[in-house]
Amino acid sequence: MLKSPSFARKPGVAMLTALALAGALPVLADKTPFPPQMAALTAASWGAQATFTVGESVGGYTPPGILDGMYAWNLADLSGDANDADTVRVMVNHELSSSRGYSYSLASGASLTGARVSYFDIDRDSRAVVAAGLGYNAIYNRQGRLVYGLSDLLVAGGDDVNSDGGLNRLCSANGVRAGEYGFVDDIFFTGEETGGGTEWALDVKRGELWAVPAMGRAAWESVAAIDPPDDHHVALLIGDDRGGAPLLLYVGEKNAIGNGSFLDRNGLAKGRVYAWAPNSASSPEEFNGTGNSLIGPFKHLGVRRASKRGEPYWDEQGYAGQAAQDFLAVLVGAFRMSRPEDLHTNPNNGSQVVFASTGRDSLFPSDAWGTTYLIDISWTYSPRGALRPFATVTILYDGDDAGDGQFAGPDFGIRSPDNLTWANDGYVYIQEDRSVGGFGQTSGEEASIWRLDPDSGEATRIAQMDRNVVAPTSATDPSPGDIGNWESSGIIDVTDLFPTRDGEVLLFGNVQAHSLRDGVIGGNANLAEGGQLFFLNHWQSISE
């Protein structure tokens, strides 16, 4: 077996050869010295603290930029060592295109550029980063074979999104702990956010990253595990980040092949892909407006067909390429979302998921500013016993009507919703990522983080980008007045993983400072872009 990622807690543990950067910042010994680029709104009783800034090194490892999707575990749950209980391990995506970023090496000898996953070990008491490194040491491709080089990532007859160097734009992310939602292992789900991309499942304990072709093709924003129909299956809702893409559902059969592999025992080797297809609406032009609901079935697409192997738009394994899968969705009458983004499961109800579609006015003028939905899944069966999933979809917040008139106009409320989390306090926390031309032009408000009450629809801004924090000090911002150029991403609820006061809510997020590319960051060949990891905490009730 290949060596797993280190579970040691001392600073300097890393899986890569140290990256030599001329003029690099000192090794991180405590929290980053820079203030948070995402500033909390203290009037709403929130505080922020940065813990890492892109350009810093942790031991011998220098994480690249474009930080994105994250998930966290107590390190002791992964290592089995009680001495690790004072450390939280956070897996973090880097949304680099396949040719960006410095090259890294795997245990097989493969050398790749592009997107990757890092781990950050954070001390529970000080909330400081104490170790970091590459989150995996092996990649297994769509054929289930170990990757020895770039050629092993390419797919004959399929959608080659990795031909420029490596994995491509690992975006938002999600995870499950062993035993949750029917999964056997601790898994970090991450996908390539480009048309024809592959979903990947990281076996966190073993440090092995596995392609999951059974889940189909998509520009993967994220997936959300939900309560499955029975003990023999797993189920994941899928956010496909393309304009006009459908809402997808994967239902996998556990131990379907019987080989005991990581994919098979977790229901990821064989399954069915469905698309939501209500009869009474086909797009946001027919279904929009805060508070409105729509019910409809998920219809099976059939993304793998042995008879199609090697045919145009199908790969050598018989999986549909992106164009073929899109055609299958059209055939079943799938609802076309404006542009699907992140989704997250209700921690108190495993059949409910909150889901953001960021808006695309060039396709659907009725959804320019983005929509936040509640998806409620139910499992039904045909008279012959075939699974027939249904979903009731409710609009929690429609940006185009400013939350049913909650704000003076769309630009004053939640705009271009992207990453989000449904926290244990019952609220949904939403991060904005500019996708409409009028973003900030009327209100003058920078990209923000919002708290949304899923029961009342009330939205409250809790944090906002501070463009004055240009860090590290060697970097410069050529466009400080470009509202929305920087975005926050990856937000997760870590309240239960760190010591907190009674009633405190503790969130963890990151910043993508897109315009910061010079100095120690070094542009596309090095760290690509600036950014930060930060904590956001709420210590008392928000004033009404």
XYZ file of C-alpha atoms in Angstrom:
544
model
C 0.000 0.000 0.000
C 1.206 3.492 -0.775
C 2.161 5.648 2.157
C -0.776 7.666 3.506
C -0.644 11.394 4.255
C 1.159 12.072 7.489
C -0.936 12.302 10.633
C 1.905 13.915 12.610
C 0.959 17.201 14.235
C 4.320 18.965 14.346
C 4.912 21.938 12.024
C 6.747 21.108 8.843
C 4.977 17.859 7.987
C 4.360 17.909 4.235
C 4.218 15.515 1.299
C 5.953 17.783 -1.206
C 9.525 18.838 -1.636
C 9.794 22.353 -0.232
C 8.923 25.001 -2.798
C 11.748 27.473 -3.240
C 10.361 30.972 -3.617
C 12.657 33.943 -3.840
C 11.654 36.460 -1.199
C 9.133 34.096 0.397
C 7.578 34.974 3.732
C 8.904 33.296 6.878
C 7.552 29.912 7.885
C 4.232 30.355 9.648
C 4.760 29.988 13.389
C 1.358 31.239 14.515
C -1.668 32.822 12.905
C -1.018 34.973 9.859
C 0.138 38.518 10.778
C -2.339 40.052 8.336
C -5.872 41.179 9.204
C -8.788 39.305 7.631
C -9.594 40.129 4.018
C -13.200 39.240 4.856
C -14.206 41.702 7.564
C -16.949 40.775 10.014
C -19.740 43.228 10.733
C -19.426 43.824 14.455
C -22.763 45.634 14.495
C -24.294 42.250 13.726
C -22.250 40.656 16.543
C -19.796 38.843 14.285
C -16.013 38.729 14.473
C -13.340 37.518 12.028
C -9.798 36.228 12.416
C -7.425 35.228 9.611
C -5.300 32.137 10.228
C -3.365 31.734 6.947
C -2.489 34.012 4.005
C -1.436 32.690 0.593
C 2.326 33.216 0.243
C 3.120 31.864 3.699
C 4.780 28.499 4.241
C 3.859 25.886 6.819
C 7.020 23.927 7.492
C 8.283 22.908 4.074
C 4.948 23.312 2.320
C 3.732 26.451 0.546
C 0.045 26.066 -0.354
C -0.994 27.644 -3.658
C -3.888 30.045 -4.002
C -7.465 29.981 -5.306
C -8.595 28.315 -2.085
C -12.076 26.863 -2.439
C -14.170 23.965 -1.104
C -13.395 22.585 2.367
C -14.397 19.941 4.892
C -13.036 19.198 8.379
C -12.481 16.280 10.750
C -10.991 15.884 14.193
C -7.584 14.431 13.379
C -7.936 11.672 15.982
C -10.940 10.298 14.094
C -8.706 9.833 11.054
C -5.473 8.672 12.686
C -6.963 6.573 15.481
C -4.515 8.227 17.892
C -6.104 9.928 20.899
C -3.088 12.257 21.091
C -4.341 13.897 17.890
C -7.613 14.987 19.488
C -6.324 18.537 19.949
C -6.020 19.040 16.175
C -8.575 19.652 13.419
C -7.678 18.572 9.879
C -9.237 20.671 7.121
C -9.136 19.518 3.505
C -9.004 22.494 1.122
C -9.396 22.607 -2.660
C -7.274 24.818 -4.904
C -9.367 25.810 -7.924
C -6.456 25.972 -10.350
C -6.952 25.219 -14.035
C -4.919 22.242 -15.235
C -1.855 24.250 -16.285
C -1.674 26.689 -13.338
C 0.343 26.383 -10.163
C 3.760 24.906 -9.434
C 4.169 21.211 -10.204
C 3.829 18.604 -7.466
C 4.755 14.933 -7.298
C 2.911 11.776 -6.288
C 4.319 8.587 -4.780
C 4.006 6.931 -8.203
C 6.444 9.449 -9.663
C 3.753 11.404 -11.510
C 4.402 15.142 -11.770
C 1.341 17.322 -12.275
C 0.316 20.950 -12.289
C -3.215 22.259 -11.862
C -5.855 21.780 -9.195
C -5.093 19.876 -6.027
C -6.205 19.345 -2.421
C -4.171 20.458 0.594
C -4.638 19.573 4.227
C -4.302 22.162 6.984
C -3.916 20.973 10.582
C -5.238 23.562 13.037
C -4.711 23.563 16.787
C -8.106 23.488 18.494
C -7.187 25.892 21.297
C -5.145 28.556 19.485
C -6.864 28.134 16.090
C -3.425 28.433 14.472
C -2.213 26.319 11.546
C 0.448 23.892 12.814
C 0.982 21.682 9.749
C 0.004 21.469 6.090
C 0.698 19.373 3.023
C -0.713 17.736 -0.071
C -3.918 15.888 0.802
C -3.196 12.732 -1.199
C -0.257 10.713 -2.500
C -1.998 8.679 -5.212
C -4.589 9.288 -7.920
C -6.689 6.546 -9.537
C -8.171 7.436 -12.921
C -11.569 6.757 -14.501
C -10.441 3.209 -15.341
C -9.453 2.627 -11.707
C -5.743 2.580 -12.556
C -2.951 4.306 -10.673
C -1.830 7.531 -12.335
C 1.861 7.504 -13.283
C 1.710 10.567 -15.526
C -0.525 12.996 -17.354
C -1.436 10.469 -20.048
C -3.181 8.344 -17.413
C -5.690 11.151 -16.791
C -6.795 11.291 -20.431
C -9.879 9.401 -21.613
C -10.137 7.831 -25.065
C -13.313 9.074 -26.711
C -14.282 11.144 -23.685
C -14.038 14.746 -22.518
C -10.359 15.474 -21.933
C -10.283 18.347 -19.453
C -6.818 17.478 -18.092
C -4.687 17.668 -21.241
C -2.848 20.837 -20.165
C -1.197 19.383 -17.096
C -3.353 17.876 -14.346
C -6.664 18.098 -12.518
C -8.839 20.993 -13.611
C -10.486 23.528 -11.284
C -11.438 21.566 -8.182
C -14.162 23.849 -6.915
C -16.470 23.677 -3.929
C -16.463 20.500 -1.896
C -18.238 18.441 0.685
C -17.458 15.479 2.856
C -18.901 12.687 4.932
C -17.702 11.015 8.079
C -17.616 7.234 8.199
C -21.127 5.959 8.931
C -22.965 9.072 7.741
C -25.622 8.807 5.021
C -24.722 5.146 4.456
C -21.058 5.753 3.569
C -18.459 3.404 5.019
C -15.374 5.626 4.877
C -14.358 9.207 5.603
C -14.624 10.847 2.176
C -13.828 14.276 0.769
C -15.840 14.877 -2.413
C -14.311 17.236 -4.960
C -15.040 17.779 -8.640
C -13.657 19.489 -11.719
C -15.657 22.637 -12.425
C -15.437 22.519 -16.201
C -17.798 21.029 -18.759
C -17.105 17.301 -19.055
C -15.343 17.234 -15.694
C -15.007 14.249 -13.367
C -16.112 13.919 -9.759
C -13.374 12.679 -7.416
C -13.641 10.986 -4.016
C -10.697 11.275 -1.627
C -10.194 8.354 0.733
C -9.009 10.666 3.490
C -7.359 8.071 5.727
C -5.374 6.429 2.920
C -4.585 9.538 0.913
C -5.973 8.082 -2.319
C -7.957 10.185 -4.784
C -10.395 8.147 -6.897
C -12.257 9.179 -10.044
C -15.994 8.397 -9.863
C -17.182 7.948 -13.478
C -20.450 6.355 -12.338
C -21.664 9.811 -11.260
C -21.601 11.081 -14.842
C -20.126 14.257 -16.275
C -20.584 17.841 -15.080
C -18.869 21.123 -14.346
C -18.808 20.012 -10.731
C -19.515 22.719 -8.185
C -20.236 20.323 -5.355
C -22.309 17.383 -4.180
C -24.403 16.890 -1.049
C -25.020 13.518 0.581
C -28.621 12.885 1.628
C -30.487 10.132 3.443
C -30.609 7.201 0.982
C -33.739 5.209 0.140
C -32.441 2.150 2.067
C -29.365 0.636 3.715
C -28.019 -0.729 0.433
C -27.679 2.608 -1.342
C -26.133 6.058 -1.059
C -27.494 9.253 -2.602
C -25.915 12.574 -3.607
C -27.428 15.712 -5.108
C -25.179 17.337 -7.709
C -24.532 20.989 -8.554
C -23.456 21.276 -12.231
C -22.036 24.795 -12.625
C -23.035 25.561 -16.223
C -25.663 27.916 -17.528
C -28.867 25.981 -18.158
C -27.655 22.796 -16.453
C -30.127 20.437 -14.744
C -30.340 19.501 -11.077
C -28.831 16.006 -10.901
C -29.157 13.143 -8.423
C -26.892 10.121 -8.066
C -28.117 6.941 -6.351
C -25.351 4.381 -5.879
C -25.572 0.712 -4.977
C -23.205 -0.398 -2.225
C -21.134 -3.538 -2.919
C -22.686 -3.829 -6.382
C -19.510 -5.306 -7.872
C -18.427 -7.232 -4.793
C -14.694 -6.514 -4.955
C -14.479 -4.713 -1.614
C -12.861 -1.653 -3.168
C -13.167 1.851 -1.778
C -15.573 2.859 -4.548
C -17.641 -0.326 -4.361
C -18.194 -0.453 -0.611
C -19.249 3.211 -0.650
C -21.739 2.852 -3.510
C -19.581 4.833 -5.924
C -18.670 2.100 -8.423
C -22.155 1.553 -9.835
C -25.294 3.639 -9.714
C -27.867 5.700 -11.552
C -27.895 9.381 -12.486
C -31.226 11.240 -12.547
C -32.317 14.737 -13.586
C -35.155 16.714 -11.987
C -37.972 17.060 -14.513
C -41.174 18.724 -13.250
C -44.041 18.759 -15.724
C -45.223 22.340 -15.204
C -42.002 24.339 -15.715
C -38.773 24.017 -17.662
C -36.690 26.978 -16.430
C -36.651 30.006 -14.086
C -38.753 31.824 -16.664
C -41.719 29.703 -15.525
C -40.676 29.074 -11.912
C -39.451 32.069 -9.908
C -40.400 34.323 -7.002
C -39.587 34.095 -3.300
C -41.813 31.584 -1.504
C -43.012 29.656 -4.552
C -42.750 25.855 -4.751
C -42.690 23.232 -7.483
C -42.821 19.437 -7.253
C -41.548 16.968 -9.791
C -39.821 13.619 -10.310
C -36.202 12.809 -10.982
C -35.932 10.847 -14.226
C -33.247 8.288 -14.993
C -30.735 9.327 -17.666
C -28.778 6.139 -18.349
C -25.298 7.669 -18.501
C -23.566 4.295 -18.966
C -24.550 1.988 -21.809
C -22.362 -0.902 -22.939
C -23.757 -0.654 -26.451
C -22.375 2.878 -26.780
C -18.715 2.081 -26.050
C -16.459 3.946 -28.433
C -19.296 5.690 -30.250
C -19.128 9.457 -30.835
C -19.769 11.406 -27.591
C -19.346 8.232 -25.490
C -16.089 6.992 -23.966
C -14.407 3.601 -24.153
C -16.159 2.426 -20.970
C -19.595 3.313 -22.302
C -20.037 6.485 -20.247
C -21.743 9.459 -21.861
C -19.609 12.488 -22.599
C -20.973 15.875 -21.586
C -22.794 16.498 -24.877
C -24.443 13.072 -24.810
C -25.466 13.441 -21.167
C -26.950 16.873 -21.872
C -28.971 15.378 -24.725
C -30.294 12.669 -22.397
C -31.410 15.387 -19.974
C -33.278 17.157 -22.772
C -35.026 13.902 -23.698
C -36.468 13.499 -20.181
C -37.565 17.152 -19.991
C -35.110 18.227 -17.294
C -35.586 21.623 -15.648
C -32.772 23.993 -16.667
C -31.315 25.996 -13.777
C -29.780 29.429 -14.417
C -26.362 28.200 -13.248
C -26.206 25.671 -10.401
C -23.738 26.277 -7.607
C -23.197 24.901 -4.111
C -25.547 22.751 -2.041
C -25.576 21.559 1.552
C -27.697 19.153 3.565
C -29.844 20.232 6.501
C -27.956 18.869 9.548
C -31.296 18.200 11.229
C -33.104 16.635 8.261
C -31.162 14.468 5.824
C -33.817 14.712 3.121
C -33.492 18.496 2.782
C -30.786 20.391 0.907
C -30.221 24.112 0.404
C -29.061 24.915 -3.122
C -27.846 28.072 -4.868
C -28.165 28.973 -8.532
C -26.093 32.074 -9.155
C -28.105 33.557 -12.030
C -27.505 33.938 -15.774
C -29.519 36.779 -17.287
C -28.288 36.058 -20.819
C -30.151 32.737 -20.653
C -32.982 33.490 -18.257
C -33.731 37.196 -17.664
C -35.958 36.249 -14.728
C -32.913 34.950 -12.843
C -30.220 37.602 -13.188
C -29.329 38.011 -9.497
C -29.492 34.373 -8.411
C -31.854 32.162 -6.440
C -31.514 30.127 -3.246
C -33.675 26.996 -3.159
C -34.777 24.421 -0.596
C -34.905 20.898 -2.047
C -36.948 18.302 -0.173
C -36.375 14.739 -1.430
C -38.847 11.881 -1.143
C -38.404 8.294 -2.278
C -41.259 6.517 -4.047
C -41.473 3.308 -6.057
C -43.283 2.227 -9.193
C -45.756 -0.704 -9.074
C -42.890 -2.898 -10.299
C -40.565 -1.724 -7.540
C -38.414 0.708 -9.518
C -37.101 3.676 -7.551
C -38.831 6.969 -8.392
C -37.270 9.914 -6.525
C -39.276 13.135 -6.203
C -38.340 16.628 -5.068
C -40.338 19.568 -3.794
C -38.307 22.674 -4.601
C -39.093 25.919 -2.748
C -37.544 29.311 -3.453
C -36.151 30.610 -0.155
C -34.760 33.807 -1.654
C -35.134 35.140 -5.196
C -32.540 37.833 -5.799
C -34.534 39.388 -8.612
C -37.425 40.266 -6.288
C -34.981 41.123 -3.451
C -36.442 38.448 -1.214
C -40.061 39.437 -1.877
C -39.283 43.120 -1.373
C -37.160 42.649 1.724
C -34.607 45.126 0.321
C -34.829 48.292 -1.779
C -33.594 46.413 -4.843
C -31.667 43.312 -5.945
C -28.250 44.927 -5.417
C -29.003 45.571 -1.737
C -29.768 41.943 -0.838
C -28.213 38.546 -1.582
C -26.551 38.729 -4.999
C -24.988 35.942 -7.060
C -25.188 33.275 -4.314
C -22.410 30.724 -4.626
C -20.933 28.748 -1.739
C -23.064 28.056 1.294
C -23.502 25.918 4.379
C -26.515 24.913 6.460
C -25.135 25.284 9.971
C -26.149 23.508 13.154
C -27.758 26.706 14.473
C -30.457 26.269 11.813
C -29.366 29.135 9.564
C -27.948 29.049 6.050
C -24.756 31.035 5.435
C -24.262 32.223 1.853
C -21.209 33.654 0.085
C -21.512 35.925 -2.954
C -19.513 35.546 -6.184
C -20.201 38.263 -8.748
C -22.000 36.906 -11.829
C -24.181 39.839 -12.903
C -22.980 43.076 -14.487
C -24.786 45.316 -12.008
C -23.132 43.735 -8.955
C -22.424 46.554 -6.491
C -23.070 49.287 -9.031
C -26.188 50.655 -7.297
C -25.511 49.776 -3.669
C -21.734 50.204 -3.669
C -21.565 47.090 -1.482
C -18.597 44.720 -1.803
C -18.987 40.927 -1.952
C -20.530 39.700 1.291
C -21.501 36.754 3.456
C -25.145 36.507 4.471
C -27.164 34.665 7.087
C -30.485 33.397 5.707
C -33.331 32.133 7.882
C -34.798 29.192 5.908
C -38.108 29.513 7.746
C -38.798 33.234 7.384
C -36.553 34.080 4.422
C -34.972 36.937 6.383
C -31.454 37.765 5.176
C -28.775 39.558 7.218
C -25.339 40.626 5.975
C -22.706 39.437 8.474
C -19.355 40.001 6.732
C -17.948 41.902 3.781
C -14.768 41.951 1.712
C -12.115 44.445 2.831
C -10.159 45.404 -0.280
C -7.690 47.405 1.813
C -6.072 44.185 3.071
C -3.624 43.615 0.231
C -1.527 40.706 1.491
C 1.152 39.467 1.454
C 2.969 42.781 1.501
C 4.832 42.104 -1.760
C 1.547 41.847 -3.689
C -0.257 44.739 -5.348
C -3.909 45.172 -6.319
C -4.258 46.689 -9.807
C -8.044 47.009 -9.556
C -9.051 48.053 -6.019
C -12.259 49.707 -7.217
C -13.540 46.648 -9.085
C -16.382 45.616 -6.754
C -16.741 41.848 -6.537
C -13.304 41.030 -7.957
C -12.489 39.162 -4.738
C -14.812 36.440 -3.512
C -15.128 34.381 -0.377
C -15.679 30.658 -0.679
C -15.657 27.265 1.013
C -17.684 28.187 4.091
C -18.229 25.375 6.624
C -19.573 25.126 10.172
C -16.818 24.043 12.587
C -18.557 24.942 15.854
C -18.488 21.338 17.098
C -14.807 20.835 16.222
C -13.326 23.690 18.283
C -13.824 24.850 21.880
C -16.556 27.491 21.786
C -18.606 29.440 24.278
C -22.229 28.604 24.949
C -24.266 29.780 22.002
C -21.232 30.664 19.862
C -21.320 29.862 16.144
C -17.926 29.268 14.524
C -17.587 29.214 10.744
C -14.485 28.658 8.604
C -14.066 30.151 5.144
C -11.571 31.403 2.625
C -10.922 34.294 0.258
C -9.978 34.201 -3.402
C -8.230 37.529 -3.983
C -8.260 37.212 -7.764
C -6.414 40.433 -8.571
C -3.409 39.665 -6.309
C -0.937 37.832 -8.533
C 2.498 39.431 -8.205
C 5.241 39.513 -5.597
C 5.726 36.278 -3.681
C 2.564 34.876 -5.279
C 4.496 34.646 -8.526
C 1.612 34.386 -10.990
C 0.318 31.282 -12.746
C 3.583 29.341 -12.542
C 3.674 29.526 -8.740
C 0.781 30.241 -6.368
C -1.495 31.834 -9.021
C -3.566 34.183 -6.820
C -3.751 35.590 -3.319
C -6.189 34.676 -0.581
C -6.721 33.664 3.036
C -8.238 31.167 5.414
C -10.335 32.784 8.147
C -12.621 32.083 11.092
C -15.925 33.893 11.487
C -17.697 33.727 14.830
C -21.016 34.924 16.210
C -21.174 35.449 19.944
C -24.678 36.731 20.631
C -28.066 37.088 19.020
C -28.171 39.348 15.991
C -30.103 42.507 16.758
C -33.466 42.584 15.050
